[in-house]
Amino acid sequence: MKMLYVDFDGVVLDTIPILYEIAQKEGYDVNDAEFYKNFNYKEILKDKYIINDGINCIQRIIESEKFEVSILTHCHSIKEGSDKVKYIRKFFKDITVIICPKDISKTKMVHTEGAILIDDYAGNLKEWETAGGIPIKFSQELKGKGYTVIDKLDKIIDMF
């Protein structure tokens, strides 16, 4: 079985535009650590923000038995990580969730060699590929920036 790491924000849930909108409304720069430290993530961790049937797609990936699936997500705070784990546990009782501090590369958290990362951020994919991993770009517009690109998570099943 191949190791498959799935990013959360921008891949499973469409949280990023909402976060940025709220930050602007509250007068924060989107890179201001204070905003994220105090933010109530439960406001945006809602089923209505699931991207392209992402939760059901992950279930189909697991059922395919082709991959060992984990969620690998950057977090700005322990509270954000905790809230994401609680959200994911509503759907999956036995999936590994890896909380990666925002200032640490995802490649430093797990073994990347030969492992797949599905992520919407090209910077993470570049690091992943440099570390010997297989990068897959997630984009609702199917824009890959040179990477293999998918717009629905379960498309990975037929790729490997």
PDB file of C-alpha atoms in Angstrom:
ATOM      1  CA  MET A   1       0.000   0.000   0.000  1.00  0.00           C
ATOM      2  CA  LYS A   2       1.199   3.495  -0.845  1.00  0.00           C
ATOM      3  CA  MET A   3       1.257   6.209   1.809  1.00  0.00           C
ATOM      4  CA  LEU A   4      -1.185   8.978   0.918  1.00  0.00           C
ATOM      5  CA  TYR A   5      -1.257  12.271   2.793  1.00  0.00           C
ATOM      6  CA  VAL A   6      -4.209  14.566   2.193  1.00  0.00           C
ATOM      7  CA  ASP A   7      -4.067  18.250   3.079  1.00  0.00           C
ATOM      8  CA  PHE A   8      -7.130  19.627   4.855  1.00  0.00           C
ATOM      9  CA  ASP A   9      -7.588  23.360   4.197  1.00  0.00           C
ATOM     10  CA  GLY A  10      -8.337  23.983   0.531  1.00  0.00           C
ATOM     11  CA  VAL A  11      -8.580  20.260  -0.226  1.00  0.00           C
ATOM     12  CA  VAL A  12     -11.141  18.739   2.142  1.00  0.00           C
ATOM     13  CA  LEU A  13     -12.758  21.948   3.416  1.00  0.00           C
ATOM     14  CA  ASP A  14     -12.804  25.348   1.715  1.00  0.00           C
ATOM     15  CA  THR A  15     -11.681  27.224   4.822  1.00  0.00           C
ATOM     16  CA  ILE A  16      -9.014  29.556   3.440  1.00  0.00           C
ATOM     17  CA  PRO A  17     -11.217  32.163   1.686  1.00  0.00           C
ATOM     18  CA  ILE A  18     -13.464  32.307   4.754  1.00  0.00           C
ATOM     19  CA  LEU A  19     -10.504  32.781   7.103  1.00  0.00           C
ATOM     20  CA  TYR A  20      -9.095  35.561   4.938  1.00  0.00           C
ATOM     21  CA  GLU A  21     -12.480  37.290   4.709  1.00  0.00           C
ATOM     22  CA  ILE A  22     -12.960  37.198   8.482  1.00  0.00           C
ATOM     23  CA  ALA A  23      -9.398  38.412   9.087  1.00  0.00           C
ATOM     24  CA  GLN A  24      -9.973  41.397   6.812  1.00  0.00           C
ATOM     25  CA  LYS A  25     -13.326  42.200   8.446  1.00  0.00           C
ATOM     26  CA  GLU A  26     -11.658  42.174  11.849  1.00  0.00           C
ATOM     27  CA  GLY A  27      -8.773  44.336  10.632  1.00  0.00           C
ATOM     28  CA  TYR A  28      -6.045  41.687  10.703  1.00  0.00           C
ATOM     29  CA  ASP A  29      -3.397  40.916   8.131  1.00  0.00           C
ATOM     30  CA  VAL A  30      -3.869  37.292   6.995  1.00  0.00           C
ATOM     31  CA  ASN A  31      -0.337  36.532   8.197  1.00  0.00           C
ATOM     32  CA  ASP A  32      -0.917  37.901  11.711  1.00  0.00           C
ATOM     33  CA  ALA A  33      -0.362  35.092  14.217  1.00  0.00           C
ATOM     34  CA  GLU A  34      -2.631  36.821  16.761  1.00  0.00           C
ATOM     35  CA  PHE A  35      -5.637  36.404  14.490  1.00  0.00           C
ATOM     36  CA  TYR A  36      -5.158  32.642  14.204  1.00  0.00           C
ATOM     37  CA  LYS A  37      -4.323  32.217  17.883  1.00  0.00           C
ATOM     38  CA  ASN A  38      -7.667  33.679  18.941  1.00  0.00           C
ATOM     39  CA  PHE A  39      -9.839  32.444  16.096  1.00  0.00           C
ATOM     40  CA  ASN A  40     -12.757  30.092  16.816  1.00  0.00           C
ATOM     41  CA  TYR A  41     -12.218  27.421  14.159  1.00  0.00           C
ATOM     42  CA  LYS A  42     -15.548  25.768  14.851  1.00  0.00           C
ATOM     43  CA  GLU A  43     -17.068  28.689  12.898  1.00  0.00           C
ATOM     44  CA  ILE A  44     -15.568  27.373   9.661  1.00  0.00           C
ATOM     45  CA  LEU A  45     -15.246  23.625  10.257  1.00  0.00           C
ATOM     46  CA  LYS A  46     -18.686  22.873   8.882  1.00  0.00           C
ATOM     47  CA  ASP A  47     -20.022  20.354   6.410  1.00  0.00           C
ATOM     48  CA  LYS A  48     -21.274  23.096   4.068  1.00  0.00           C
ATOM     49  CA  TYR A  49     -17.615  23.895   3.252  1.00  0.00           C
ATOM     50  CA  ILE A  50     -16.713  20.356   2.084  1.00  0.00           C
ATOM     51  CA  ILE A  51     -15.063  20.578  -1.343  1.00  0.00           C
ATOM     52  CA  ASN A  52     -16.259  18.307  -4.171  1.00  0.00           C
ATOM     53  CA  ASP A  53     -17.612  15.560  -1.929  1.00  0.00           C
ATOM     54  CA  GLY A  54     -14.200  15.311  -0.217  1.00  0.00           C
ATOM     55  CA  ILE A  55     -15.301  13.324   2.822  1.00  0.00           C
ATOM     56  CA  ASN A  56     -17.007  10.637   0.738  1.00  0.00           C
ATOM     57  CA  CYS A  57     -14.032  10.616  -1.637  1.00  0.00           C
ATOM     58  CA  ILE A  58     -11.682   9.887   1.265  1.00  0.00           C
ATOM     59  CA  GLN A  59     -13.954   7.026   2.304  1.00  0.00           C
ATOM     60  CA  ARG A  60     -13.801   5.605  -1.239  1.00  0.00           C
ATOM     61  CA  ILE A  61      -9.997   5.922  -1.215  1.00  0.00           C
ATOM     62  CA  ILE A  62      -9.825   4.011   2.071  1.00  0.00           C
ATOM     63  CA  GLU A  63     -12.187   1.339   0.731  1.00  0.00           C
ATOM     64  CA  SER A  64     -10.013   0.900  -2.375  1.00  0.00           C
ATOM     65  CA  GLU A  65      -7.311  -0.535  -0.075  1.00  0.00           C
ATOM     66  CA  LYS A  66      -4.634   0.947  -2.356  1.00  0.00           C
ATOM     67  CA  PHE A  67      -3.458   3.560   0.131  1.00  0.00           C
ATOM     68  CA  GLU A  68      -2.662   4.109   3.781  1.00  0.00           C
ATOM     69  CA  VAL A  69      -4.489   7.437   4.158  1.00  0.00           C
ATOM     70  CA  SER A  70      -3.603  10.193   6.611  1.00  0.00           C
ATOM     71  CA  ILE A  71      -4.658  13.811   6.935  1.00  0.00           C
ATOM     72  CA  LEU A  72      -1.609  16.103   7.078  1.00  0.00           C
ATOM     73  CA  THR A  73      -2.600  19.646   7.977  1.00  0.00           C
ATOM     74  CA  HIS A  74      -0.789  22.823   8.888  1.00  0.00           C
ATOM     75  CA  CYS A  75      -2.126  24.514  12.018  1.00  0.00           C
ATOM     76  CA  HIS A  76      -1.501  27.891  13.600  1.00  0.00           C
ATOM     77  CA  SER A  77      -2.416  26.740  17.108  1.00  0.00           C
ATOM     78  CA  ILE A  78      -3.135  23.703  19.262  1.00  0.00           C
ATOM     79  CA  LYS A  79      -6.789  24.815  19.369  1.00  0.00           C
ATOM     80  CA  GLU A  80      -6.993  24.771  15.566  1.00  0.00           C
ATOM     81  CA  GLY A  81      -5.450  21.298  15.485  1.00  0.00           C
ATOM     82  CA  SER A  82      -7.804  20.037  18.166  1.00  0.00           C
ATOM     83  CA  ASP A  83     -10.856  21.405  16.370  1.00  0.00           C
ATOM     84  CA  LYS A  84      -9.760  19.862  13.061  1.00  0.00           C
ATOM     85  CA  VAL A  85      -9.233  16.459  14.691  1.00  0.00           C
ATOM     86  CA  LYS A  86     -12.700  16.631  16.273  1.00  0.00           C
ATOM     87  CA  TYR A  87     -14.218  17.534  12.914  1.00  0.00           C
ATOM     88  CA  ILE A  88     -12.439  14.708  11.069  1.00  0.00           C
ATOM     89  CA  ARG A  89     -13.428  12.206  13.804  1.00  0.00           C
ATOM     90  CA  LYS A  90     -17.102  12.844  13.002  1.00  0.00           C
ATOM     91  CA  PHE A  91     -16.488  10.926   9.774  1.00  0.00           C
ATOM     92  CA  PHE A  92     -13.465   8.703  10.352  1.00  0.00           C
ATOM     93  CA  LYS A  93     -12.785   6.854  13.586  1.00  0.00           C
ATOM     94  CA  ASP A  94      -9.510   5.303  12.472  1.00  0.00           C
ATOM     95  CA  ILE A  95      -7.673   7.734  10.212  1.00  0.00           C
ATOM     96  CA  THR A  96      -4.335   9.212  11.236  1.00  0.00           C
ATOM     97  CA  VAL A  97      -4.410  13.001  11.588  1.00  0.00           C
ATOM     98  CA  ILE A  98      -1.042  14.725  11.650  1.00  0.00           C
ATOM     99  CA  ILE A  99      -1.021  18.271  12.953  1.00  0.00           C
ATOM    100  CA  CYS A 100       1.909  20.190  11.519  1.00  0.00           C
ATOM    101  CA  PRO A 101       2.884  23.536  13.074  1.00  0.00           C
ATOM    102  CA  LYS A 102       2.535  26.252  10.435  1.00  0.00           C
ATOM    103  CA  ASP A 103       6.217  27.177  10.564  1.00  0.00           C
ATOM    104  CA  ILE A 104       7.444  23.607   9.897  1.00  0.00           C
ATOM    105  CA  SER A 105       7.494  21.961   6.478  1.00  0.00           C
ATOM    106  CA  LYS A 106       5.178  18.983   6.071  1.00  0.00           C
ATOM    107  CA  THR A 107       8.239  17.098   4.818  1.00  0.00           C
ATOM    108  CA  LYS A 108       9.696  17.288   8.348  1.00  0.00           C
ATOM    109  CA  MET A 109       6.655  15.604   9.909  1.00  0.00           C
ATOM    110  CA  VAL A 110       6.461  12.343   7.954  1.00  0.00           C
ATOM    111  CA  HIS A 111       8.505  10.041   5.741  1.00  0.00           C
ATOM    112  CA  THR A 112       8.126  11.488   2.227  1.00  0.00           C
ATOM    113  CA  GLU A 113      10.144   9.108   0.047  1.00  0.00           C
ATOM    114  CA  GLY A 114       7.681   7.532  -2.406  1.00  0.00           C
ATOM    115  CA  ALA A 115       4.676   8.880  -0.469  1.00  0.00           C
ATOM    116  CA  ILE A 116       1.921  10.910  -2.134  1.00  0.00           C
ATOM    117  CA  LEU A 117       0.799  14.343  -0.955  1.00  0.00           C
ATOM    118  CA  ILE A 118      -2.409  15.885  -2.277  1.00  0.00           C
ATOM    119  CA  ASP A 119      -2.250  19.604  -1.537  1.00  0.00           C
ATOM    120  CA  ASP A 120      -3.600  22.817  -3.020  1.00  0.00           C
ATOM    121  CA  TYR A 121      -0.477  24.858  -2.221  1.00  0.00           C
ATOM    122  CA  ALA A 122       2.343  24.597  -4.771  1.00  0.00           C
ATOM    123  CA  GLY A 123       4.973  25.527  -2.158  1.00  0.00           C
ATOM    124  CA  ASN A 124       4.168  22.400  -0.144  1.00  0.00           C
ATOM    125  CA  LEU A 125       4.229  20.289  -3.300  1.00  0.00           C
ATOM    126  CA  LYS A 126       7.631  21.623  -4.348  1.00  0.00           C
ATOM    127  CA  GLU A 127       9.100  20.754  -0.927  1.00  0.00           C
ATOM    128  CA  TRP A 128       7.448  17.334  -1.086  1.00  0.00           C
ATOM    129  CA  GLU A 129       8.900  16.549  -4.491  1.00  0.00           C
ATOM    130  CA  THR A 130      12.367  17.766  -3.439  1.00  0.00           C
ATOM    131  CA  ALA A 131      12.164  15.370  -0.465  1.00  0.00           C
ATOM    132  CA  GLY A 132      11.465  12.402  -2.767  1.00  0.00           C
ATOM    133  CA  GLY A 133       7.691  12.383  -2.517  1.00  0.00           C
ATOM    134  CA  ILE A 134       5.005  12.317  -5.186  1.00  0.00           C
ATOM    135  CA  PRO A 135       3.147  15.656  -5.373  1.00  0.00           C
ATOM    136  CA  ILE A 136      -0.449  15.864  -6.591  1.00  0.00           C
ATOM    137  CA  LYS A 137      -2.004  19.307  -6.947  1.00  0.00           C
ATOM    138  CA  PHE A 138      -5.621  19.720  -5.846  1.00  0.00           C
ATOM    139  CA  SER A 139      -7.379  22.479  -7.763  1.00  0.00           C
ATOM    140  CA  GLN A 140     -11.069  23.034  -8.361  1.00  0.00           C
ATOM    141  CA  GLU A 141     -10.085  24.877 -11.562  1.00  0.00           C
ATOM    142  CA  LEU A 142      -7.704  22.068 -12.604  1.00  0.00           C
ATOM    143  CA  LYS A 143      -4.717  24.423 -12.609  1.00  0.00           C
ATOM    144  CA  GLY A 144      -1.639  22.353 -11.837  1.00  0.00           C
ATOM    145  CA  LYS A 145       1.369  24.713 -12.100  1.00  0.00           C
ATOM    146  CA  GLY A 146       3.338  21.861 -13.635  1.00  0.00           C
ATOM    147  CA  TYR A 147       2.034  19.196 -11.245  1.00  0.00           C
ATOM    148  CA  THR A 148      -0.374  16.369 -11.890  1.00  0.00           C
ATOM    149  CA  VAL A 149      -3.699  17.910 -10.901  1.00  0.00           C
ATOM    150  CA  ILE A 150      -7.024  16.572  -9.644  1.00  0.00           C
ATOM    151  CA  ASP A 151     -10.248  18.320  -8.654  1.00  0.00           C
ATOM    152  CA  LYS A 152     -11.802  15.395  -6.805  1.00  0.00           C
ATOM    153  CA  LEU A 153      -9.876  13.344  -4.250  1.00  0.00           C
ATOM    154  CA  ASP A 154     -11.040   9.906  -5.344  1.00  0.00           C
ATOM    155  CA  LYS A 155      -9.473  10.414  -8.790  1.00  0.00           C
ATOM    156  CA  ILE A 156      -6.255   9.280  -7.101  1.00  0.00           C
ATOM    157  CA  ILE A 157      -7.604   5.713  -7.014  1.00  0.00           C
ATOM    158  CA  ASP A 158      -7.210   5.252 -10.772  1.00  0.00           C
ATOM    159  CA  MET A 159      -3.811   6.953 -10.883  1.00  0.00           C
ATOM    160  CA  PHE A 160      -1.894   4.337  -8.852  1.00  0.00           C
TER     161      PHE A 160
END
